[in-house]
PDB file of C-alpha atoms in Angstrom:
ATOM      1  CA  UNK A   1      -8.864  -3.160  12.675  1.00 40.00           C
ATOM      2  CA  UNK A   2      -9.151  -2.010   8.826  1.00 46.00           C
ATOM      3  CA  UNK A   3      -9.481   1.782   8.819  1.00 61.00           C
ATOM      4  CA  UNK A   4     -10.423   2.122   5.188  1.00 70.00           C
ATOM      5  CA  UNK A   5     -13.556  -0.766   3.944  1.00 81.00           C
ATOM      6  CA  UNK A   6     -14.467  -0.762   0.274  1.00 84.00           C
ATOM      7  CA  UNK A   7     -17.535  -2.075  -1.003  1.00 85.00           C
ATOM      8  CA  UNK A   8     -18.585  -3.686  -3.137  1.00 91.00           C
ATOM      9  CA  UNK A   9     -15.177  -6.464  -3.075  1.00 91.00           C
ATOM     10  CA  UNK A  10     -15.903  -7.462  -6.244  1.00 94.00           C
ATOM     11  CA  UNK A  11     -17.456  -5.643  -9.429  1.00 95.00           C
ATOM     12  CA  UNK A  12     -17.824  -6.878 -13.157  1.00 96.00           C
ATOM     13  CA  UNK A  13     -18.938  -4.517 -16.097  1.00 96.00           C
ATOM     14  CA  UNK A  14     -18.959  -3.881 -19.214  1.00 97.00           C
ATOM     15  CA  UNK A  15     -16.566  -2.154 -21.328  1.00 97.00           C
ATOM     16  CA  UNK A  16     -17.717   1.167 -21.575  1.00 97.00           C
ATOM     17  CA  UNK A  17     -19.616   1.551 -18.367  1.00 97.00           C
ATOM     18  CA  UNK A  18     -19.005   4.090 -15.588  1.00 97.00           C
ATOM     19  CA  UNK A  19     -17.727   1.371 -12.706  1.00 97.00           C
ATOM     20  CA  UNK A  20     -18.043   2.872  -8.825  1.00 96.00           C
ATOM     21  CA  UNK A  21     -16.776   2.213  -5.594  1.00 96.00           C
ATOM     22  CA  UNK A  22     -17.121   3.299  -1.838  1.00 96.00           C
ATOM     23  CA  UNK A  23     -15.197   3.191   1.023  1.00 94.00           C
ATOM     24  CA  UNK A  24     -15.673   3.725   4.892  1.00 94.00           C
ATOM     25  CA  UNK A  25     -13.113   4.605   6.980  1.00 92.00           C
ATOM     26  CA  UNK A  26     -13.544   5.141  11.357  1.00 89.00           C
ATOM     27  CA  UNK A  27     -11.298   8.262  12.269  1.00 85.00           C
ATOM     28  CA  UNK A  28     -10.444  11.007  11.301  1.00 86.00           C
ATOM     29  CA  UNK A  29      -7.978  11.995   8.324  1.00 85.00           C
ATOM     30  CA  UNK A  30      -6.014  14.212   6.834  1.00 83.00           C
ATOM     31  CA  UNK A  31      -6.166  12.753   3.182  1.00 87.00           C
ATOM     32  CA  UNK A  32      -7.731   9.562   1.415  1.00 92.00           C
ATOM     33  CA  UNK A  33      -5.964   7.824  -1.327  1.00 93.00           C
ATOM     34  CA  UNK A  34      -7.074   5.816  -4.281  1.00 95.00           C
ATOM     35  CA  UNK A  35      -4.555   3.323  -5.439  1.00 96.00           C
ATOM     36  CA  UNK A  36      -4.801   0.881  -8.005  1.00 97.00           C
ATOM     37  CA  UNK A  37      -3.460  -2.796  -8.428  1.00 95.00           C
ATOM     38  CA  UNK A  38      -3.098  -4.932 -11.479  1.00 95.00           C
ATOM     39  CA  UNK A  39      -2.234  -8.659 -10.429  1.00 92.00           C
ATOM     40  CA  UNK A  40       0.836  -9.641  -9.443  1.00 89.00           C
ATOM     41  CA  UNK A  41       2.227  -6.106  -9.510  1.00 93.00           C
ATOM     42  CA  UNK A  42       2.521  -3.341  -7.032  1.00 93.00           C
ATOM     43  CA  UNK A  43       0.264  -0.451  -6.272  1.00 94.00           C
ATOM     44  CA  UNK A  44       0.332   2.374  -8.692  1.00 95.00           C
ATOM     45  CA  UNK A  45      -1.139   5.830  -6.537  1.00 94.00           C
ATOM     46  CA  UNK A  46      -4.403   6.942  -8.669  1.00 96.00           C
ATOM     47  CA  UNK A  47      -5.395  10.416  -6.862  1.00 95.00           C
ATOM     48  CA  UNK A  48      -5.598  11.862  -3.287  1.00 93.00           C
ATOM     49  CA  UNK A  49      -8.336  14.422  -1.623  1.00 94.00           C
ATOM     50  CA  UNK A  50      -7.181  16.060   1.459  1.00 91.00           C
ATOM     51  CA  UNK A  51     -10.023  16.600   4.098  1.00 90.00           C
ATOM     52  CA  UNK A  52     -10.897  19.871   3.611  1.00 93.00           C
ATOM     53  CA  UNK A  53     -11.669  18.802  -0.106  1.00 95.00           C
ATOM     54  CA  UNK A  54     -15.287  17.195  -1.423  1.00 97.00           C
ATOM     55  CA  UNK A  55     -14.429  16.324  -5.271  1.00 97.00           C
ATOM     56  CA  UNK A  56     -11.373  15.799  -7.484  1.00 97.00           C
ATOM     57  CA  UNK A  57     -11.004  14.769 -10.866  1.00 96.00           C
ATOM     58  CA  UNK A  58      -8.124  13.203 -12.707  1.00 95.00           C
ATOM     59  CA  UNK A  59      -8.769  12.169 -16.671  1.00 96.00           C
ATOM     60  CA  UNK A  60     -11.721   9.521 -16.259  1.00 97.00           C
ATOM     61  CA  UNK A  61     -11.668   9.400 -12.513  1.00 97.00           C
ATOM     62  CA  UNK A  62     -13.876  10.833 -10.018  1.00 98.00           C
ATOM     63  CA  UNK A  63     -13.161  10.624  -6.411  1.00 98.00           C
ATOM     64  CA  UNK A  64     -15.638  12.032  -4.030  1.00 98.00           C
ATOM     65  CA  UNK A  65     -15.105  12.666  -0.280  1.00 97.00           C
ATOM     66  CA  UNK A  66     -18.128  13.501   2.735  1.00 96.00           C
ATOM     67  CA  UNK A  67     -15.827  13.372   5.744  1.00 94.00           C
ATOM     68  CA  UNK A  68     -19.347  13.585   7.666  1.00 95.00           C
ATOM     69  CA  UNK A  69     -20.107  10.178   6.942  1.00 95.00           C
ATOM     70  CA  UNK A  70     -16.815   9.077   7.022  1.00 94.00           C
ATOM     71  CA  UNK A  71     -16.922   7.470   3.624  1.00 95.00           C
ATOM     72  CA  UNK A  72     -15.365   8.265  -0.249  1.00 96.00           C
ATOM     73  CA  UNK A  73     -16.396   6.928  -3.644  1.00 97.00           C
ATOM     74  CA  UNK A  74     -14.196   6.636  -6.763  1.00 97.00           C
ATOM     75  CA  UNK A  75     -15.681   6.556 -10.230  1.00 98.00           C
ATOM     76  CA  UNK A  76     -14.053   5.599 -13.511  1.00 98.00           C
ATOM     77  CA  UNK A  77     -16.174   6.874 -16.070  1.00 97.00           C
ATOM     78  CA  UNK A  78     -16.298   4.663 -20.077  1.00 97.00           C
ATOM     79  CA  UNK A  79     -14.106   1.713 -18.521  1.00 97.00           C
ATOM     80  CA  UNK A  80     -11.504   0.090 -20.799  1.00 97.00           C
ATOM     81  CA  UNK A  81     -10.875  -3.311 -20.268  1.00 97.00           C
ATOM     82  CA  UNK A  82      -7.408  -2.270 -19.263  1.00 96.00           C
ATOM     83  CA  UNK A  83      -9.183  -0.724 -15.807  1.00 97.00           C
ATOM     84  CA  UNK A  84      -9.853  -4.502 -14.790  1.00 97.00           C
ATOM     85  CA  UNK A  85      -7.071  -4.294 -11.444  1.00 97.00           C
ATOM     86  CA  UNK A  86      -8.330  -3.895  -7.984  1.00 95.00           C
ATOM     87  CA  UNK A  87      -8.721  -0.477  -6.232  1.00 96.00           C
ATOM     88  CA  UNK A  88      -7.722   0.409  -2.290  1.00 95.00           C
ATOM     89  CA  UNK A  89      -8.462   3.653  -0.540  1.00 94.00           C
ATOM     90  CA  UNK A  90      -5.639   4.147   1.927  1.00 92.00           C
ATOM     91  CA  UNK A  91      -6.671   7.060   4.574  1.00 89.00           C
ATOM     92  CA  UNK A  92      -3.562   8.525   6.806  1.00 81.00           C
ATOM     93  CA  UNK A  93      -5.357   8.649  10.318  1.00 70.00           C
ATOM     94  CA  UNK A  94      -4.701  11.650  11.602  1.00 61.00           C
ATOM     95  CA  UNK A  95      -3.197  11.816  15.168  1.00 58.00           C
ATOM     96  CA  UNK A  96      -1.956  14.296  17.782  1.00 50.00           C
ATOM     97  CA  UNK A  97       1.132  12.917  17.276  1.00 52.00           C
ATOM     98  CA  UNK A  98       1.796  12.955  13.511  1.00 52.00           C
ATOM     99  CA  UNK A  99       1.255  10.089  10.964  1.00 57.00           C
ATOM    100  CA  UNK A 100       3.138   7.428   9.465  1.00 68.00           C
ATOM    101  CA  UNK A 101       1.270   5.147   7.992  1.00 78.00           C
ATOM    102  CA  UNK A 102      -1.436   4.289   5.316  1.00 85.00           C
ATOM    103  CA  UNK A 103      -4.360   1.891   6.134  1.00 86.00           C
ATOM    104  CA  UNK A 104      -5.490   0.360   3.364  1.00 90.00           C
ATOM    105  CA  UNK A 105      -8.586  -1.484   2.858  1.00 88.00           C
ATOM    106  CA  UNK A 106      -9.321  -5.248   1.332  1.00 89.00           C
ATOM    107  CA  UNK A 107     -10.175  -3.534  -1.906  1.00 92.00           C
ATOM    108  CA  UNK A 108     -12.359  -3.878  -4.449  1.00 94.00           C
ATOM    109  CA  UNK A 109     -11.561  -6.094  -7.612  1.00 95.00           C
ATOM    110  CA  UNK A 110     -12.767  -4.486 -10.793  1.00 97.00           C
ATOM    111  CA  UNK A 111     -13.392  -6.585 -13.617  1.00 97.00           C
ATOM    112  CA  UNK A 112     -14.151  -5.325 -17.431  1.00 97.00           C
ATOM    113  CA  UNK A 113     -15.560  -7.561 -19.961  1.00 96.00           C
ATOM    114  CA  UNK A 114     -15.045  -6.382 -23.284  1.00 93.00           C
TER     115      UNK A 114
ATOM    116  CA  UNK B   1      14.581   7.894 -12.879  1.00 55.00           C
ATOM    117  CA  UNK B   2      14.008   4.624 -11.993  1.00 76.00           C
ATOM    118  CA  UNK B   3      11.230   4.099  -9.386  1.00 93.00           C
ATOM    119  CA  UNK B   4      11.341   1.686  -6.358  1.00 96.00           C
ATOM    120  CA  UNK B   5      13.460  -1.438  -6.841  1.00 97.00           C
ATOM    121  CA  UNK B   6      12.796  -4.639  -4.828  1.00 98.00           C
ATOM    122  CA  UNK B   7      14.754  -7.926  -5.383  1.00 97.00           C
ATOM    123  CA  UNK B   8      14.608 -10.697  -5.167  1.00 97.00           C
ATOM    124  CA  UNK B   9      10.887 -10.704  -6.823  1.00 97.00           C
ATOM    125  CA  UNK B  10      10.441 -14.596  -5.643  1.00 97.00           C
ATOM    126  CA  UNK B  11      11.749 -15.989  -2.974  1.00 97.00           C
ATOM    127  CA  UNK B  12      11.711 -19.583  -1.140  1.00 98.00           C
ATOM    128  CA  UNK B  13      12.488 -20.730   2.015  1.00 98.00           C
ATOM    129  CA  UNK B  14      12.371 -23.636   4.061  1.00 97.00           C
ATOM    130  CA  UNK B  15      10.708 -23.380   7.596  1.00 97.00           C
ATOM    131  CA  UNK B  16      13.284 -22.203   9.734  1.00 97.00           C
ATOM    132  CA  UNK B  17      15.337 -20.442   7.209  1.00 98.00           C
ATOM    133  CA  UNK B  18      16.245 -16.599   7.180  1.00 98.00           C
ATOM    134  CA  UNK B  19      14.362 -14.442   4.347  1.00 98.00           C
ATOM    135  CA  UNK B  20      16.062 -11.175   3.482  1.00 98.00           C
ATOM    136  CA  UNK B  21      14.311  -8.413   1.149  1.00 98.00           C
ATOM    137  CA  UNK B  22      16.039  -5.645  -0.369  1.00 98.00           C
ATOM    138  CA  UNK B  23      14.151  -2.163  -0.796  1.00 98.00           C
ATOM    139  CA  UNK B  24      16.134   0.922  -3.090  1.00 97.00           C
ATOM    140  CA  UNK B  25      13.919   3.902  -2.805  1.00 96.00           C
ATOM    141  CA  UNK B  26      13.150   5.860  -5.492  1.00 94.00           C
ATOM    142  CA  UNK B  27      15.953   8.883  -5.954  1.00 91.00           C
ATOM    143  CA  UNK B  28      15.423  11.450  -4.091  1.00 87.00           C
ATOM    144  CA  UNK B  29      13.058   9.878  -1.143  1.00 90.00           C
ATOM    145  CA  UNK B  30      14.238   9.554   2.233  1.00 88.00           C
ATOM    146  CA  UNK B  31      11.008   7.547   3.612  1.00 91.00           C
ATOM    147  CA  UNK B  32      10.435   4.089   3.526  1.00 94.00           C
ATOM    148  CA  UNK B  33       8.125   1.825   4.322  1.00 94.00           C
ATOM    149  CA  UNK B  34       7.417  -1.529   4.337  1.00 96.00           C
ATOM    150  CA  UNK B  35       3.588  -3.140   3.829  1.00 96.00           C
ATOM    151  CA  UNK B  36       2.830  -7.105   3.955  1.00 97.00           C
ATOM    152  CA  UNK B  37      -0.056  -8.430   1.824  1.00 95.00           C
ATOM    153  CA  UNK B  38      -1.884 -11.797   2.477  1.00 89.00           C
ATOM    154  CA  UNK B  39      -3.543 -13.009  -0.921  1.00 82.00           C
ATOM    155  CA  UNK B  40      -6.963 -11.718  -1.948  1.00 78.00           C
ATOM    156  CA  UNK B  41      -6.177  -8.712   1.284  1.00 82.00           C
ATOM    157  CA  UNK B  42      -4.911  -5.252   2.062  1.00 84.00           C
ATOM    158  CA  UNK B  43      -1.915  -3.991   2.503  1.00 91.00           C
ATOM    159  CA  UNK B  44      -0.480  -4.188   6.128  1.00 93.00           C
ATOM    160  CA  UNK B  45       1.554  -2.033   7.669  1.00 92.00           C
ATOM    161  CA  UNK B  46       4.669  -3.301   8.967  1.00 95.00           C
ATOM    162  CA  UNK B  47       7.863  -0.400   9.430  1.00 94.00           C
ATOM    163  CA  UNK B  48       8.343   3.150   8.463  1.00 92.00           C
ATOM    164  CA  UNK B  49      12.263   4.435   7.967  1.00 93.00           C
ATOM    165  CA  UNK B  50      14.442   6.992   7.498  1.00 91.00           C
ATOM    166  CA  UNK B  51      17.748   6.641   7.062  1.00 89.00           C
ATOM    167  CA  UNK B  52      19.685   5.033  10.159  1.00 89.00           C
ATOM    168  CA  UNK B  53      16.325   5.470  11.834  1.00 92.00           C
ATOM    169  CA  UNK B  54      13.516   3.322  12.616  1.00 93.00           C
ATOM    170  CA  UNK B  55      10.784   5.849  13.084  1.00 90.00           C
ATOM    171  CA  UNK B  56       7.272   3.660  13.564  1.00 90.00           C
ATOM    172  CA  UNK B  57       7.492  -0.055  13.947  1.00 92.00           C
ATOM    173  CA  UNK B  58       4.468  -0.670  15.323  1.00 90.00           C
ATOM    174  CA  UNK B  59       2.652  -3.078  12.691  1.00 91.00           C
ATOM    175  CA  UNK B  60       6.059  -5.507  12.666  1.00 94.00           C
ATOM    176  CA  UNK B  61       5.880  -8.745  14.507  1.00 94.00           C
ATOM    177  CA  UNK B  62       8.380  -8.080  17.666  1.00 91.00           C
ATOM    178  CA  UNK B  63      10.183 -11.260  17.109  1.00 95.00           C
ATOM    179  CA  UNK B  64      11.812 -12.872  14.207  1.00 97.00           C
ATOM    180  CA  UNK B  65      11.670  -9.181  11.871  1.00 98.00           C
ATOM    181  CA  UNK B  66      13.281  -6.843  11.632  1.00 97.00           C
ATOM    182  CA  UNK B  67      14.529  -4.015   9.188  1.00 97.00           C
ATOM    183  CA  UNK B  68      17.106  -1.273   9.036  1.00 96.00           C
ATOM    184  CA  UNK B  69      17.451   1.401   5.843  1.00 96.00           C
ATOM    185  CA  UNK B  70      21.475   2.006   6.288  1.00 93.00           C
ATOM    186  CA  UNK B  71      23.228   5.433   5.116  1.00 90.00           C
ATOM    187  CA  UNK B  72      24.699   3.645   2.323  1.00 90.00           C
ATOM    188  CA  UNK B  73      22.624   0.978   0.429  1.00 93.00           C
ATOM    189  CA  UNK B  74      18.841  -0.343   0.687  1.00 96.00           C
ATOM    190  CA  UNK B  75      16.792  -0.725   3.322  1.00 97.00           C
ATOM    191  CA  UNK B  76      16.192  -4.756   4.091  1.00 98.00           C
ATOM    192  CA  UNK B  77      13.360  -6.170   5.853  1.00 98.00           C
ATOM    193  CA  UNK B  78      14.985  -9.331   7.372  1.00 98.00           C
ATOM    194  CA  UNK B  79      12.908 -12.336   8.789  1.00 98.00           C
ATOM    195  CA  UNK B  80      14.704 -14.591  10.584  1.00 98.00           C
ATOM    196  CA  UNK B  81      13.484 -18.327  11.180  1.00 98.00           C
ATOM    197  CA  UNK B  82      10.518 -18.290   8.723  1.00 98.00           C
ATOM    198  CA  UNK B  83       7.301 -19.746   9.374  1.00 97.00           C
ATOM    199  CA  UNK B  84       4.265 -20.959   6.874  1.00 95.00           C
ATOM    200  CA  UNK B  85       2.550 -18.260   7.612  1.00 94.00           C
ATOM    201  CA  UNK B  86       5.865 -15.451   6.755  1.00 96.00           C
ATOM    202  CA  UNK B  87       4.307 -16.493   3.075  1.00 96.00           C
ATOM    203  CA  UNK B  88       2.964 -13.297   1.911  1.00 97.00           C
ATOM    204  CA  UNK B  89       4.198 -10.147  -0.996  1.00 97.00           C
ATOM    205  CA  UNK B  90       6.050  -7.802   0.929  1.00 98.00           C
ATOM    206  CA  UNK B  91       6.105  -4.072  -0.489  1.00 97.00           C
ATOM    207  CA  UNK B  92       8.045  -1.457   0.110  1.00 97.00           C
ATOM    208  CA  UNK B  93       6.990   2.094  -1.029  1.00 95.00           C
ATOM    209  CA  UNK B  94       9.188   5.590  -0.772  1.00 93.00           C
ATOM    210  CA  UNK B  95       8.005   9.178  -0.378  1.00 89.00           C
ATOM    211  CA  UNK B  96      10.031  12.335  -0.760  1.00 85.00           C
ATOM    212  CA  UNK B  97       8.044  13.242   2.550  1.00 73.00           C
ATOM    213  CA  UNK B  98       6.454  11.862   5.358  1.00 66.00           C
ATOM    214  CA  UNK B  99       3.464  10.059   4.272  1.00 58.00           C
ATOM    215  CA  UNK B 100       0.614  12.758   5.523  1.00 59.00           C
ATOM    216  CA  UNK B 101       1.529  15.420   2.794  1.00 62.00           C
ATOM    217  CA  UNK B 102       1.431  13.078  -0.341  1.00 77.00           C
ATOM    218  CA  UNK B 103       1.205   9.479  -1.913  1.00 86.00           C
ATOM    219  CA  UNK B 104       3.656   6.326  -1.881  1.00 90.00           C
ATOM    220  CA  UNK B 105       5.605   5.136  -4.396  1.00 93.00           C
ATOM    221  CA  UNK B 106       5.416   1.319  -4.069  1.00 95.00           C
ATOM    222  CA  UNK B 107       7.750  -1.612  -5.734  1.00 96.00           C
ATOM    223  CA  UNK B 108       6.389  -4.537  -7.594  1.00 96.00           C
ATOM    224  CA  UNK B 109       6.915  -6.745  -4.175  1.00 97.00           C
ATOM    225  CA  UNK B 110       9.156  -9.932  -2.955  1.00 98.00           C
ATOM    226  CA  UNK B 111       6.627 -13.174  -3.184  1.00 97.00           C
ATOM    227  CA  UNK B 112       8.219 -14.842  -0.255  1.00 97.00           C
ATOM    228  CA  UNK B 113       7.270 -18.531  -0.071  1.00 97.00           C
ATOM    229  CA  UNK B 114       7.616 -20.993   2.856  1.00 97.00           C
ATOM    230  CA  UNK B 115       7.906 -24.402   2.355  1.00 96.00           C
TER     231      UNK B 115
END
């Protein structure tokens, strides 16, 4: 089953708008990561929290994590209509037995109308 | 320094055929792994490598795939005997270490088709 869920799957805004999006993941972690996809092309790593963190910032991006509800949200503040991709939170499930894997969500297609 | 290099970038096969999808990590990384995405979904996990070592398989089909990341040369992700549904993008990403300290490094992807 999908560890990581973002919501909403779709988003359209305009130019210059603060876009944001959430994910839910089921276990526990030891980081959640935000990468980004334009179409066609591969995933491009935007920023990662580790567990014991709540709030990270990198440029125009704010990613927010409450491992108590199991969820993280990732805002791009004055979107450019170069932001229009779509956005995955990957979380690295953290087991007794070491990790190896990402799970990433369905994502969550951004779209920016100039 | 070149990042993660994955050829072909298209490929098609006939049903029955063998598909075979190259993966050069990015300098320096000794992990790889290989994801499958299904249009408009995810990324699935399929294999994690090191070199001359399979460490996790555990998301790739048991028959018809496999993959090996030699001490010399790429690691390939081989599917033998495609099917319809084998039509997917297959990505491989790289990390200098195992995947719970940092990000992935991912190609642009083989678009494998199935005829």
């Amino acid at each position: 089953s999908q560890q990581g869920e973002e919501d909403p799957q779709a988003l359209s805004i305009q130019e210059g708008e603060n876009a944001t999006m959430n994910c839910s993941y089921k276990t526990s972690i030891n980081n959640l990561q935000w990468y980004r996809q334009n179409s066609g092309r591969g995933l491009v790593h935007l920023i990662l929290i580790r567990s014991n963190e709540r709030e990270k910032h990198s440029g125009r991006l704010r990613v927010t994590l409450d491992t108590s509800k199991k969820s993280s949200s990732l805002l791009i503040t004055a979107s450019r209509a170069a932001d229009t991709a779509s956005y995955f939170c990957a979380t690295d499930p953290r087991t007794g037995a070491g990790s190896y894997q990402l799970t990433f969500g369905k994502g969550t297609k951004l779209s920016v109308i100039p | 320094n070149a990042g993660v290099m994955q050829n072909p970038r298209h490929l098609v096969r006939r049903r029955g055929q063998e598909a075979r999808l190259r993966c050069s990590p990015m300098k320096g990384h000794s992990h790889v792994y290989w994801y499958r995405q299904l249009p408009e979904e995810g990324l699935k996990f399929m294999v994690y490598l090191q070199k001359e070592n399979i460490i996790d398989e555990s998301g790739m089909p048991k028959e018809r795939f496999s993959a090996e990341f030699p001490k010399e040369g790429p690691s390939i992700l081989r599917i033998q005997q495609v099917v319809r549904g084998d039509s997917a993008a297959y990505f491989c990403a790289s990390s200098p270490n195992r995947v719970d300290t940092g990000e992935l490094f991912f190609g642009e992807g083989s678009r494998l088709t199935v005829l």
